[in-house]
Rosetta silent file (secondary structure, phi, psi, omega in degrees, C-alpha in Angstrom):
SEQUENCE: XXXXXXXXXXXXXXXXXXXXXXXXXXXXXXXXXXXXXXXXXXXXXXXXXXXXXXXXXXXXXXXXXXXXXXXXXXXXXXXXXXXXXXXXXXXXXXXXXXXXXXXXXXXXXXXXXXXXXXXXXXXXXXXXXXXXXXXXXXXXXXXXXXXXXXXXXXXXXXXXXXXXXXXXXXXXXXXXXXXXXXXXXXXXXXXXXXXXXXXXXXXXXXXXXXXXXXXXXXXXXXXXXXXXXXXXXXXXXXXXXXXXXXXXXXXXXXXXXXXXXXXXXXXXXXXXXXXXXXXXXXXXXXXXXXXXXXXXXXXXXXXXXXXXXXXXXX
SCORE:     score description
SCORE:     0.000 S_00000001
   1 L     0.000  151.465  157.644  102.533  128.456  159.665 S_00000001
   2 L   -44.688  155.451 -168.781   99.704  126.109  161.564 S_00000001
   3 E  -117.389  127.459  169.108   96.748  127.890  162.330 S_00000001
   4 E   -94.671  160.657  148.430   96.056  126.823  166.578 S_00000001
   5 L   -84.463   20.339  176.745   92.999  126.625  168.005 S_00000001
   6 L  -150.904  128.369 -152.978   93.868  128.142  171.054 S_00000001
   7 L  -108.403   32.416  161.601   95.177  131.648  170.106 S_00000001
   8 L  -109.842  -23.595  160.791   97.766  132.146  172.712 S_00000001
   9 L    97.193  -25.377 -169.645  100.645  129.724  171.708 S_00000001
  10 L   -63.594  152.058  157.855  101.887  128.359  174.903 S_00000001
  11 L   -20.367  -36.709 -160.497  102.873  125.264  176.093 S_00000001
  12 L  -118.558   46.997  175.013   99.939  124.468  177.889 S_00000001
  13 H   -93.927  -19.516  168.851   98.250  123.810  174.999 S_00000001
  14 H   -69.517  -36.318  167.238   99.077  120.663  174.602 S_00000001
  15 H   -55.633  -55.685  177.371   97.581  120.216  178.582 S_00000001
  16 H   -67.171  -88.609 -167.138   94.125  122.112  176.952 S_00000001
  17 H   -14.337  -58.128  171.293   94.006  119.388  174.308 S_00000001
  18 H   -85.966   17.591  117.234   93.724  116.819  176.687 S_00000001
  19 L   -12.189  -44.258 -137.055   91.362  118.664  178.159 S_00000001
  20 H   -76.290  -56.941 -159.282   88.999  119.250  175.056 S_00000001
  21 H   -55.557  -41.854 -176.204   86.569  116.149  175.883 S_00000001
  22 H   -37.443  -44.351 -175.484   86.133  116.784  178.952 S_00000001
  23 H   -92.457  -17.399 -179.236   85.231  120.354  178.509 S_00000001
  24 H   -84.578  -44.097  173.831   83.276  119.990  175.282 S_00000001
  25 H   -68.619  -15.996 -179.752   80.826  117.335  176.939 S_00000001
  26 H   -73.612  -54.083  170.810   80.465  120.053  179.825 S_00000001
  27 H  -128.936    7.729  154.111   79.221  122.903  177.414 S_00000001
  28 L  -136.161   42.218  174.496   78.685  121.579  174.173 S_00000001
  29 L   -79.432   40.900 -169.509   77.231  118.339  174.331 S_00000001
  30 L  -102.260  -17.174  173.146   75.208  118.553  171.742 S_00000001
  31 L   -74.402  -64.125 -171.712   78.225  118.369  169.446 S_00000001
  32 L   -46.903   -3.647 -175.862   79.703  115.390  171.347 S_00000001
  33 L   -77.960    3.226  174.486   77.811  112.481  170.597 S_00000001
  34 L   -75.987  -17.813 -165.706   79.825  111.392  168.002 S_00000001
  35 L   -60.496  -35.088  172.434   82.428  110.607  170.480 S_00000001
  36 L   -70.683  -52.417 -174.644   80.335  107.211  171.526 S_00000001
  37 L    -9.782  -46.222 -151.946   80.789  105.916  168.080 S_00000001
  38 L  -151.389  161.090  168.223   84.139  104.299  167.717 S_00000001
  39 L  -138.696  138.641  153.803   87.003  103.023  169.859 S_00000001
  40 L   -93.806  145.694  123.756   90.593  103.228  168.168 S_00000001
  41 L    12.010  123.828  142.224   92.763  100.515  167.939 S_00000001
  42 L   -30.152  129.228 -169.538   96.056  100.204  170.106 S_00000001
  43 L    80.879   27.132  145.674   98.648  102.865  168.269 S_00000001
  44 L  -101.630 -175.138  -45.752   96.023  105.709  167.426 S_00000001
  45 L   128.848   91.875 -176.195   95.281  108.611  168.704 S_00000001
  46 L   -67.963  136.851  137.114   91.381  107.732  170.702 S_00000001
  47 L    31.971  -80.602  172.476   88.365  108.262  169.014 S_00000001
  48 H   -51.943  -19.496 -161.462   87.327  110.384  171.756 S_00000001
  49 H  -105.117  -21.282  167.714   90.495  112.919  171.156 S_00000001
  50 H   -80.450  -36.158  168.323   90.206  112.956  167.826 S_00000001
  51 H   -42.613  -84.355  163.779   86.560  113.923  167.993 S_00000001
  52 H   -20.381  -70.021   99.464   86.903  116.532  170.242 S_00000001
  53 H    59.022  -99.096  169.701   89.476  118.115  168.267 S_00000001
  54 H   -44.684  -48.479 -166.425   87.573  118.559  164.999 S_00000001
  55 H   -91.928   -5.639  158.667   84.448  120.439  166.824 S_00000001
  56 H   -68.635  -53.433  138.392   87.032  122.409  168.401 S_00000001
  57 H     4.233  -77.471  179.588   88.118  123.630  164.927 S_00000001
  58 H   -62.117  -22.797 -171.877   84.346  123.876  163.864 S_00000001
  59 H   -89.448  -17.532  150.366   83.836  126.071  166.759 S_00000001
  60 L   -46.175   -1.999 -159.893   86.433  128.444  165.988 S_00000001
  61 L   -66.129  -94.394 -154.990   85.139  129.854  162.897 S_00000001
  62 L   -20.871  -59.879  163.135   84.004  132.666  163.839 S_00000001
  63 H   -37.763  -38.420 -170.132   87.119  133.702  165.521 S_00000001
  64 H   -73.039  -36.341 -154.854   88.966  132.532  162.072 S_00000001
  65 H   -95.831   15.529 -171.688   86.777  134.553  160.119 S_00000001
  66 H   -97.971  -19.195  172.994   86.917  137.773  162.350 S_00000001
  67 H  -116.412    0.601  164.956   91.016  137.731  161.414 S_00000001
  68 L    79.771   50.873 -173.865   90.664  136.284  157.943 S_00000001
  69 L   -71.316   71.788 -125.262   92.087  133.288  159.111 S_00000001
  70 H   -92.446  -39.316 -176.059   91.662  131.076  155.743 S_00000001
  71 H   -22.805  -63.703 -160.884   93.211  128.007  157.365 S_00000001
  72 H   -77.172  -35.271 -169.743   91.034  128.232  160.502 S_00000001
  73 H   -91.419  -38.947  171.818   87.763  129.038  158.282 S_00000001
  74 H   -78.086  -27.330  170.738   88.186  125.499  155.712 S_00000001
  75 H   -62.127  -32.846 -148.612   89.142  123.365  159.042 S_00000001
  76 H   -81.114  -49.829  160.719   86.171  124.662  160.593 S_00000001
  77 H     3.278  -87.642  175.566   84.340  123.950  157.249 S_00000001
  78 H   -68.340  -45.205  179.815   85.498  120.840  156.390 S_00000001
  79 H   -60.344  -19.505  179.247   84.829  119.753  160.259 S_00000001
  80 H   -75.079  -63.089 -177.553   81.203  120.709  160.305 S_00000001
  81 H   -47.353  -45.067  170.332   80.635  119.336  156.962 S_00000001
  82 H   -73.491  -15.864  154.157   82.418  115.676  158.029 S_00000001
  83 H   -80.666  -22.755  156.902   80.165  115.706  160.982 S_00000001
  84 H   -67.361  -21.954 -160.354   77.111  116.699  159.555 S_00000001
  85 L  -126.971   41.222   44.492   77.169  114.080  157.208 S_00000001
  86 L   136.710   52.632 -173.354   78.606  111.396  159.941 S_00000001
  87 L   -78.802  101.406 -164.230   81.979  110.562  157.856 S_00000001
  88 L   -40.027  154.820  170.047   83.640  107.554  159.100 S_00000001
  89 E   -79.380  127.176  166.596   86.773  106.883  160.222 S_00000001
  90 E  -127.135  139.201 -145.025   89.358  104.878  158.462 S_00000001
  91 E  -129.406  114.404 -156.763   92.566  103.693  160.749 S_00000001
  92 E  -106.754  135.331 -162.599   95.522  103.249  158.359 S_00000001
  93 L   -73.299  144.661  168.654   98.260  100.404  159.277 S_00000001
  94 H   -49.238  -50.494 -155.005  101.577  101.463  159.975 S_00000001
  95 H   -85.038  -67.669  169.172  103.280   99.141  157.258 S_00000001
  96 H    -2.983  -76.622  162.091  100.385  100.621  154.946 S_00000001
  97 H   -33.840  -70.447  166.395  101.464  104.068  155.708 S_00000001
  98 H   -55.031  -22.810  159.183  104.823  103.378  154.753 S_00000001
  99 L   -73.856  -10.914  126.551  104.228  102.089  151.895 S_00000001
 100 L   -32.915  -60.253 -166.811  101.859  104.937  150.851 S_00000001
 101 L   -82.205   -8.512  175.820  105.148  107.331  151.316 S_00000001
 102 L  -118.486   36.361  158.259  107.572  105.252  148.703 S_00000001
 103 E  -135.429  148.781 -153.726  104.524  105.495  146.096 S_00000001
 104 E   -82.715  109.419  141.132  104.150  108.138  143.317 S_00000001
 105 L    -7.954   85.475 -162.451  101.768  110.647  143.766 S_00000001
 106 L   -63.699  167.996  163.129   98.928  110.749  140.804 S_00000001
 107 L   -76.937   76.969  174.839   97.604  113.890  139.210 S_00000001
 108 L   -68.722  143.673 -178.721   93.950  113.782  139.860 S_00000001
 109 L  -136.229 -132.891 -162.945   91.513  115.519  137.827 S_00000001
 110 L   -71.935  -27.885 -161.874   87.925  116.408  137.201 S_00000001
 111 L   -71.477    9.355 -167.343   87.281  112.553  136.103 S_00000001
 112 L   -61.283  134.700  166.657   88.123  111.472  139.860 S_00000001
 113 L   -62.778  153.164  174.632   85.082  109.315  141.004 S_00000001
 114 L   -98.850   40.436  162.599   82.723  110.923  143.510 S_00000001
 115 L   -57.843  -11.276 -165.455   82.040  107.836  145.787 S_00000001
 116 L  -125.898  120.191 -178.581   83.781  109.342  148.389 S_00000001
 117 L  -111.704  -29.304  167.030   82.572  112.303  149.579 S_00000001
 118 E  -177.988  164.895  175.482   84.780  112.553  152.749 S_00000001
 119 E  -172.545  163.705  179.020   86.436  110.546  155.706 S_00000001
 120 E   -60.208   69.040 -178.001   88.244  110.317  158.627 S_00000001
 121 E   -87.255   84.677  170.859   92.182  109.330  158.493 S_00000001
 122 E   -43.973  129.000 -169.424   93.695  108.007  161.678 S_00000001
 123 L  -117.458  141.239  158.832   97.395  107.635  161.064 S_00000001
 124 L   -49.227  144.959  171.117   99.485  105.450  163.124 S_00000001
 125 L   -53.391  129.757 -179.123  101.911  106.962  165.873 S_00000001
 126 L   115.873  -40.773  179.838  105.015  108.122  164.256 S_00000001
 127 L   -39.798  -50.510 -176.348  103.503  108.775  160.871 S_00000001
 128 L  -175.677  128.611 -168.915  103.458  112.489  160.456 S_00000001
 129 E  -120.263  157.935 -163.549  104.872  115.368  162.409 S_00000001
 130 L   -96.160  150.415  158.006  104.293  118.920  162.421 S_00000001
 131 L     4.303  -76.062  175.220  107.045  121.741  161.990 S_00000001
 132 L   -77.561   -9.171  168.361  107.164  122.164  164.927 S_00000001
 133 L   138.555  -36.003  151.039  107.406  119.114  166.485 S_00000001
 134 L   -87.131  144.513  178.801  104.430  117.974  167.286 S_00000001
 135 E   -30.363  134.256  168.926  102.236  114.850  166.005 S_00000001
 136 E  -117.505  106.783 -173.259   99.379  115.369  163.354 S_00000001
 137 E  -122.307   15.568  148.547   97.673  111.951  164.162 S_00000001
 138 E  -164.946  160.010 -177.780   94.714  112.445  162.319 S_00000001
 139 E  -126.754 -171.256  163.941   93.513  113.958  159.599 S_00000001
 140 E  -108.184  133.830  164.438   89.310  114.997  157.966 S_00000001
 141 E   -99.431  131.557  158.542   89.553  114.311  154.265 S_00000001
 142 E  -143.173  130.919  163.353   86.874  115.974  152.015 S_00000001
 143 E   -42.427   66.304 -149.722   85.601  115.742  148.635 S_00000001
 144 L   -64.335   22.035  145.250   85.133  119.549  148.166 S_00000001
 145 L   -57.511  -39.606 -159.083   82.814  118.642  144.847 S_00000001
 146 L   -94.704   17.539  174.628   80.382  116.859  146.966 S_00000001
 147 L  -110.720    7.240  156.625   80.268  120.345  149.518 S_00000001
 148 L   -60.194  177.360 -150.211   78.455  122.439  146.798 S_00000001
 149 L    29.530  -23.692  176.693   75.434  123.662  147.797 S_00000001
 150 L   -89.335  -19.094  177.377   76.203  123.184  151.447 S_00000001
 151 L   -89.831  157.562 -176.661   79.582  125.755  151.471 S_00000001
 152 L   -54.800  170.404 -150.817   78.670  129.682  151.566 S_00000001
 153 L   -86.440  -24.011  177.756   77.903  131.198  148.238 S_00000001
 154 L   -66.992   -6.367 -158.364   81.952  133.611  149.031 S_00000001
 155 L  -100.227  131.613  169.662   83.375  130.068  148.621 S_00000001
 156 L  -104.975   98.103 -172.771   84.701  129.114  145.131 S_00000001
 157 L    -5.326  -67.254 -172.730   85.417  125.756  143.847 S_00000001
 158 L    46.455   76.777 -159.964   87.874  125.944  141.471 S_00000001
 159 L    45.142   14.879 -158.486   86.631  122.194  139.937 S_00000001
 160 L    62.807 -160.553 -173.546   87.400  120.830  143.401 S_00000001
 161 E   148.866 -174.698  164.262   89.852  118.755  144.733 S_00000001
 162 E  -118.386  168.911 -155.317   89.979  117.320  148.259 S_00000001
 163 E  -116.327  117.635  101.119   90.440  119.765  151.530 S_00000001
 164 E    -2.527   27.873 -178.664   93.197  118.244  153.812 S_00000001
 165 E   -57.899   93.048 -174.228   92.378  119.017  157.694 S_00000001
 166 E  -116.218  124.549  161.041   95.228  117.691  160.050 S_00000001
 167 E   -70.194  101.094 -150.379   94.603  117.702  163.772 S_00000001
 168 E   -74.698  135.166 -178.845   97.770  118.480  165.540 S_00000001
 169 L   -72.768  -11.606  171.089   98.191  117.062  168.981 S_00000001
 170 L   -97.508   -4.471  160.462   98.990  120.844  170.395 S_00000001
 171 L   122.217  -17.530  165.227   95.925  121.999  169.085 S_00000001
 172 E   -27.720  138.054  168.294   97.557  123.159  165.627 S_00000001
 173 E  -136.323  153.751 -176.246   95.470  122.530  162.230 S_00000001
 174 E  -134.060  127.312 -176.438   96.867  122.043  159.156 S_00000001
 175 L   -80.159  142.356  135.976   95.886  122.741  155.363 S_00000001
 176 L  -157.018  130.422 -164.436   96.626  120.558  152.295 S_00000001
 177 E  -113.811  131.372 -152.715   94.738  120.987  149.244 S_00000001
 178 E  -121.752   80.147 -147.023   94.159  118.958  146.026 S_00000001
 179 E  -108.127  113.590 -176.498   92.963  121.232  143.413 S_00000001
 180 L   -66.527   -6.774  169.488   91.734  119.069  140.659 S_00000001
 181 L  -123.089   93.151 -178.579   91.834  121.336  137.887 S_00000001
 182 L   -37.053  -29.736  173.405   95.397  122.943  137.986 S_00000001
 183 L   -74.034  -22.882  174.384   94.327  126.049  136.046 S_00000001
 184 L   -61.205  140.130  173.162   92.074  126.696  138.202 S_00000001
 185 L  -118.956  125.869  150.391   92.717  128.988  141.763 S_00000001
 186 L   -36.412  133.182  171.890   90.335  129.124  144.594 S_00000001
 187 L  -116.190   20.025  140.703   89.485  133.272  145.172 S_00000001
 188 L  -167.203  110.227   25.845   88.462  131.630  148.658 S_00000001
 189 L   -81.511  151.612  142.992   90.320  130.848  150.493 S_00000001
 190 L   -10.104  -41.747 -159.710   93.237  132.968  149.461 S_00000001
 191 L  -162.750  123.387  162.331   96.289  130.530  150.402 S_00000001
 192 L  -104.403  -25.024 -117.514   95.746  126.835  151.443 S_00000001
 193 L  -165.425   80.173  167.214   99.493  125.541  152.170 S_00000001
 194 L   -98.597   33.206  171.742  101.356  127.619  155.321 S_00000001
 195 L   -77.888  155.799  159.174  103.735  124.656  155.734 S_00000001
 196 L   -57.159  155.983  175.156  107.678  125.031  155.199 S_00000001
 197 L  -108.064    6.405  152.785  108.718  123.905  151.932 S_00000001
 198 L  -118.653  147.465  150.691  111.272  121.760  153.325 S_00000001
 199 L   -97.601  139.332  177.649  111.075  118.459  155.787 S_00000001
 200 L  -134.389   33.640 -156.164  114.285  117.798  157.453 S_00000001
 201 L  -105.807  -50.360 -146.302  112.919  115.231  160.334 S_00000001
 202 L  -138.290  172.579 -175.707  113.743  112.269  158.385 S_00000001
 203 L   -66.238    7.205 -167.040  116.017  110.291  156.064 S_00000001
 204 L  -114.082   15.649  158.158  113.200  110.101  152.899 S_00000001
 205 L    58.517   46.840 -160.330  113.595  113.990  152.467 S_00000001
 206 L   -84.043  163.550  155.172  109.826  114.271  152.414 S_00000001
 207 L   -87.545  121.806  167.478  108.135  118.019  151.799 S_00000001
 208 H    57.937  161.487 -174.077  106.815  119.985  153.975 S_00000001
 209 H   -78.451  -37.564  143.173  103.968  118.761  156.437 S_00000001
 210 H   -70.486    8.851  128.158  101.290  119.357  153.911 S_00000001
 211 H   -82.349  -13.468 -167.176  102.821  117.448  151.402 S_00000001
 212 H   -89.352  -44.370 -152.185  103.458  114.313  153.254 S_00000001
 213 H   -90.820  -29.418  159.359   99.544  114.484  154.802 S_00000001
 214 H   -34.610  -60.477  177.762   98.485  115.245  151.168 S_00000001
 215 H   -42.006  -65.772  176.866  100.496  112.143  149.826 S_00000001
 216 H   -25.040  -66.252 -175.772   98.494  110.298  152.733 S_00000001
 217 H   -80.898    1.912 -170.934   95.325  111.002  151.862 S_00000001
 218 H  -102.957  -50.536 -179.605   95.138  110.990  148.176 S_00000001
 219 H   -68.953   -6.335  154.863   96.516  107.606  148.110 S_00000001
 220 L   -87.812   -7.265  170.954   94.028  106.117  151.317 S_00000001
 221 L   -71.286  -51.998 -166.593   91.424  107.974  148.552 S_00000001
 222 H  -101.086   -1.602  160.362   92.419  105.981  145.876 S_00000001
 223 H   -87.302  -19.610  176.802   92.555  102.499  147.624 S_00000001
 224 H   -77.932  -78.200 -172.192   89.352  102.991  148.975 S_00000001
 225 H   -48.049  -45.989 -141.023   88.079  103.568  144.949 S_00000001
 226 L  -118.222  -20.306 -154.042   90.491  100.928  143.426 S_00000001
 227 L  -119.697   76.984 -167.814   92.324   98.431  145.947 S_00000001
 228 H   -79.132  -41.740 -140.834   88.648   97.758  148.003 S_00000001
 229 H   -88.763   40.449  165.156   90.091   94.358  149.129 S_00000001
 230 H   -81.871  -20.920 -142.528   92.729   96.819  151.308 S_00000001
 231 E  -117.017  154.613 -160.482   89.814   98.253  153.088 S_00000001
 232 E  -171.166  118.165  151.846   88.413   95.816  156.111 S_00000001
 233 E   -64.609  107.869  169.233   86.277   96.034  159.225 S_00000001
 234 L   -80.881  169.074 -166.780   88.068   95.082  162.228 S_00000001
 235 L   -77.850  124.403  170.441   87.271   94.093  165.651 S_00000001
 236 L   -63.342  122.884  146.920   86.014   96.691  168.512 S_00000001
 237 L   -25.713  138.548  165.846   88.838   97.664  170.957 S_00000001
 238 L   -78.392  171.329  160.872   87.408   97.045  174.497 S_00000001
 239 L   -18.212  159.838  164.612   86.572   99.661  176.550 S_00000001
 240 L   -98.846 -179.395 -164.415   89.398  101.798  177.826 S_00000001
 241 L  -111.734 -177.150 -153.117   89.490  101.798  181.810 S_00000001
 242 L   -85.903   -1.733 -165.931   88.465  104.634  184.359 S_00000001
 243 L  -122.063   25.975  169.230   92.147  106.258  183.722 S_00000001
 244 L   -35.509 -171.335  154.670   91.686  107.244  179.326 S_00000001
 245 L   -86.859  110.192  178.282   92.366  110.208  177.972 S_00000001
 246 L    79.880   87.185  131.302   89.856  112.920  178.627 S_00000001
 247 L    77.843   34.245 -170.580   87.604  111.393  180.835 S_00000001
 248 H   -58.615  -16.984  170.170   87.578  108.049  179.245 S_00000001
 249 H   -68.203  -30.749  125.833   85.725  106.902  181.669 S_00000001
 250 H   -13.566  -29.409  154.059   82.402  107.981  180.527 S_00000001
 251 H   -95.448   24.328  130.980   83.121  105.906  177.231 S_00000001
 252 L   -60.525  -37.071 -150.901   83.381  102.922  178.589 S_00000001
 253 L   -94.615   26.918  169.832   80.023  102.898  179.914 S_00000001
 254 L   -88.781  146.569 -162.957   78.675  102.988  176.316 S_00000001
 255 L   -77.255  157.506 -171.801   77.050   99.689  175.526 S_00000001
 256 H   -68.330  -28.683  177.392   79.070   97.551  173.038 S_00000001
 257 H   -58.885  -33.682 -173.444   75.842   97.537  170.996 S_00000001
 258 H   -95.706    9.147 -173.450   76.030  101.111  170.382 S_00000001
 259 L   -93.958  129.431  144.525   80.419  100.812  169.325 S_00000001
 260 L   -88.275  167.218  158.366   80.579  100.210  164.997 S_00000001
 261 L   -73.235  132.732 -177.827   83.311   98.502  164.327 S_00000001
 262 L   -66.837  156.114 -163.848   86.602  100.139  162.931 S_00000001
 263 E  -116.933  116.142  168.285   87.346  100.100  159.470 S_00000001
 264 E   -86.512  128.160  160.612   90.870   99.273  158.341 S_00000001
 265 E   -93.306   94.931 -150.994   93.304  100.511  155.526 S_00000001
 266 L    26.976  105.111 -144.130   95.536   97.293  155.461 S_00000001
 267 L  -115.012  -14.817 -174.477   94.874   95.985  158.338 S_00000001
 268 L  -125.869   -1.272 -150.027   96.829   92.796  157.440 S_00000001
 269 L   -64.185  137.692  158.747   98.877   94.679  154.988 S_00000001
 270 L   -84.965  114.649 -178.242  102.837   93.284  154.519 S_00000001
 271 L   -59.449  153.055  166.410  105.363   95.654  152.844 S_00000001
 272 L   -79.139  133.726  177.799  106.915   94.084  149.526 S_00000001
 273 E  -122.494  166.318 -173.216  110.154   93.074  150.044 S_00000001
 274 E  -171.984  131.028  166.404  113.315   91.496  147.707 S_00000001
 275 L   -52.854  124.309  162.992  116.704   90.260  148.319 S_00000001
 276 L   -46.671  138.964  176.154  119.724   92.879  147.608 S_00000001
 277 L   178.312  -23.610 -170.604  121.810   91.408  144.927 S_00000001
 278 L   -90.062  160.262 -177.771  121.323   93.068  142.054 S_00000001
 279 L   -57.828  158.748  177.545  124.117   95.645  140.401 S_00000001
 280 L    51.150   38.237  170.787  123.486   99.309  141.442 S_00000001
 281 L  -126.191  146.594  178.637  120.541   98.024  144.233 S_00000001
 282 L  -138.513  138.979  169.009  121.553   99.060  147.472 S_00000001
 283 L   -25.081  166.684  162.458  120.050   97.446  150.753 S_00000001
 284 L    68.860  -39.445  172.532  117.810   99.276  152.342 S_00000001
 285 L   -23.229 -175.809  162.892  116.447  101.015  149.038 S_00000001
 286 E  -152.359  153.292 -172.655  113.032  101.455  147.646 S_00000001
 287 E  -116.491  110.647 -169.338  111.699  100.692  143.892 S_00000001
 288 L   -64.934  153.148  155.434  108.973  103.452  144.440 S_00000001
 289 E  -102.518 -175.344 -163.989  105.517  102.245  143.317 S_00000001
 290 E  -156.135  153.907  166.756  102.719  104.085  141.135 S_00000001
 291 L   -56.802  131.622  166.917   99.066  104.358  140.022 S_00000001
 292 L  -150.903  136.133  179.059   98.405  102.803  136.683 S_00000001
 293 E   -68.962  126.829 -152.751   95.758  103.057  134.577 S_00000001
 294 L   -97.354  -26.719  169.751   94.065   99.285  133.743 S_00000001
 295 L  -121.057 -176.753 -154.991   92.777  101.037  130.062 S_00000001
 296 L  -130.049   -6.761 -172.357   94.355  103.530  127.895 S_00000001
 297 L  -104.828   16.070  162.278   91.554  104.563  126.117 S_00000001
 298 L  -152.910 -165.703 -125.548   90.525  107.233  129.033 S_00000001
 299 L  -121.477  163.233 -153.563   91.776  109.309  131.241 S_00000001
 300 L   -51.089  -38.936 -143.622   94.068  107.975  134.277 S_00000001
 301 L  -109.681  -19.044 -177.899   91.793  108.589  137.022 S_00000001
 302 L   -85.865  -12.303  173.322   88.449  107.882  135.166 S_00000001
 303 L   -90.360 -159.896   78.337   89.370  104.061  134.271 S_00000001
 304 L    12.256  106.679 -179.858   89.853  101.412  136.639 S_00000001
 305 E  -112.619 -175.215 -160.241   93.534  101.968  138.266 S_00000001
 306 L  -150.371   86.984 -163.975   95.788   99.498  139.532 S_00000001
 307 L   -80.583  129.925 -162.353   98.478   99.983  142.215 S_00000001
 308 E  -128.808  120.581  177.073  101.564   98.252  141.812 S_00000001
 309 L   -65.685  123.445 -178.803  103.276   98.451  145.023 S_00000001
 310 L   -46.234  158.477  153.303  106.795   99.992  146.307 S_00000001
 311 E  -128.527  140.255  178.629  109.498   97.200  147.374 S_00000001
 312 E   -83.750  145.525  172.509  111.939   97.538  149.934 S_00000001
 313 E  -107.093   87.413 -152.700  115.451   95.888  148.914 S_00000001
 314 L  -122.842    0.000    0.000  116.590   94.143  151.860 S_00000001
C-alpha cells in the first residue's frame, strides 16, 4: 500500500494538498524557499505543489519512524537529502515519456556512473497513476551511493541503487527501489515496494505503480548520462496569476531574475514512427527499444551506452 502523509485517509486529503503551500509558508518557511526557484511548464504539476509536497514527506519522519513506517522514513530521507543538496528538476515530455515505457529496462550495477547524485522528475499529466486512482506527477530520484555519510549509521546500503520517491496528488508517497547489486538486501529499510503486482488501468499491461515510476526514472537516469543532447534548458513559464494553486499569488511577485530556467527531457522529442506493411506487424504496435552497450570489452553500464529507440507501427 502507499504510505499518506496525512494519517487519516479521507477524501479531504486531496483538499489538504492543495493546501500544503499555503500552510507550509505560514509555519515553516524556512523550508519553503525553494518554492521561488522554478515555474513548471503548461501540463505539470507547479513547482510550488510539488515543493511543498516533498517537505511535507521530510516532515513526517518522525511520525514514520514512531510506527516503523519504512516507506514514510526513505521519502522523508530521500526529500531532505534532494533539498539539502538543491537537486534540480527535470520536466519530462509527454512523447518522451512514452517512449521511455515501450523501452527495455537495463540491469544496472555497481559500474553505474555517479554523475548524478539525484533529481527531480516532473512527469507529464496522464503519465502515471496510483492504485488507487490518483496521479503520481512527480517523482525525487536519488543516487543512494552518493547519500553515504549523510544517511544514519541503522541505514544499510546494500551497493546502492537509486531510491524512487513518488508524490501522489492525495498526499500518498510511493517507493521504488533500484538495488544495484542483486545479491545484496537492504536490513533497512525492511520492504521498499507496497505496490500491487498487477496494473490493470491501461492497454500496455504495465506492473504495478512502482514498476512503471521505476521504468521512468532509470531510463530519464540514463539519458541524462548517455543521450545529453535529450536534455535542454527551456524557457521560463510566466508568472501564474493571483488565482494558482496554493496561493500562487505570492510567486508571481518573485522577480524573473531570481526564476532558473527549466530543464527539459525531450523537450522537442518526436516518437519514431513506420508505416504498417510488413507480414505479422500490426498497426498500432511497438518494436520495443533497448540500452546497448557502444564497447564489449566492459561491462554494460560502465561503457558508453547507446539508446536505440522504440517505433510505433502506424
Amino acid at each position: 500500500m502507499p504510505r499518506r502523509s496525512f494519517p487519516d485517509g479521507s477524501r479531504g486529503d486531496e483538499q489538504l494538498v492543495r493546501q500544503l503551500p499555503a500552510l507550509l509558508r505560514q509555519h515553516r518557511p524556512d523550508l519553503m524557499e525553494g518554492e521561488k526557484l522554478y515555474r513548471s511548464p503548461p501540463g505539470f504539476t507547479s513547482w510550488s505543489a510539488h515543493w511543498a509536497k516533498a517537505v511535507a514527506v521530510e516532515l513526517a519522519l518522525e511520525r514514520s519512524e514512531s510506527i516503523a513506517d519504512h516507506v514514510g522514513i526513505w521519502g522523508a530521507m530521500v526529500c531532505q537529502w534532494a533539498r539539502e543538496i538543491d537537486a534540480e528538476p527535470r520536466f519530462l515530455s509527454p512523447a518522451l515519456a512514452q517512449a521511455f515505457l515501450q523501452t527495455e529496462q537495463p540491469t544496472l550495477t555497481p559500474d553505474l556512473p555517479r554523475d548524478i547524485s539525484c533529481f527531480r522528475l516532473l512527469l507529464p499529466k496522464g503519465t502515471l497513476y496510483s492504485e488507487e486512482g490518483p496521479e503520481i506527477r512527480s517523482v525525487v530520484v536519488a543516487e543512494v551511493r552518493a547519500m553515504e555519510g549523510w544517511l544514519p549509521d541503522n541505514f544499510e546500503l546494500a551497493g546502492g541503487g537509486l531510491a524512487c520517491i513518488g508524490l501522489g496528488e492525495d498526499g500518498s508517497t510511493y517507493l521504488a527501489s533500484n538495488v544495484l547489486d542483486p545479491a545484496a538486501k537492504a536490513q533497512q529499510p525492511a520492504h521498499t515496494d507496497f505496490s500491487p503486482t498487477l496494473w490493470d488501468w491501461d492497454a500496455d499491461g504495465v506492473k504495478g505503480t512502482a514498476s512503471r515510476m521505476e521504468q521512468l526514472c532509470v531510463h530519464a537516469l540514463l539519458v541524462q548520462l548517455y543521450a545529453k543532447h535529450l536534455v535542454a534548458e527551456g524557457e521560463i513559464p510566466p508568472a501564474p496569476g493571483a488565482k494558482g494553486f496554493g496561493g500562487a499569488a505570492k510567486q508571481s511577485a518573485t522577480p524573473a531574475d531570481e526564476v532558473r530556467p527549466p530543464i527539459w527531457l525531450g523537450e522537442d522529442y518526436q516518437l519514431q514512427c513506420q508505416p504498417a506493411g510488413g507480414e505479422g506487424i500490426t498497426k498500432g504496435s511497438w518494436q520495443r527499444g533497448h540500452w546497448r552497450a557502444l564497447s564489449p570489452l566492459v561491462g554494460p553500464v560502465a561503457a558508453p551506452m547507446e539508446w536505440v529507440e522504440p517505433v510505433l507501427v502506424g
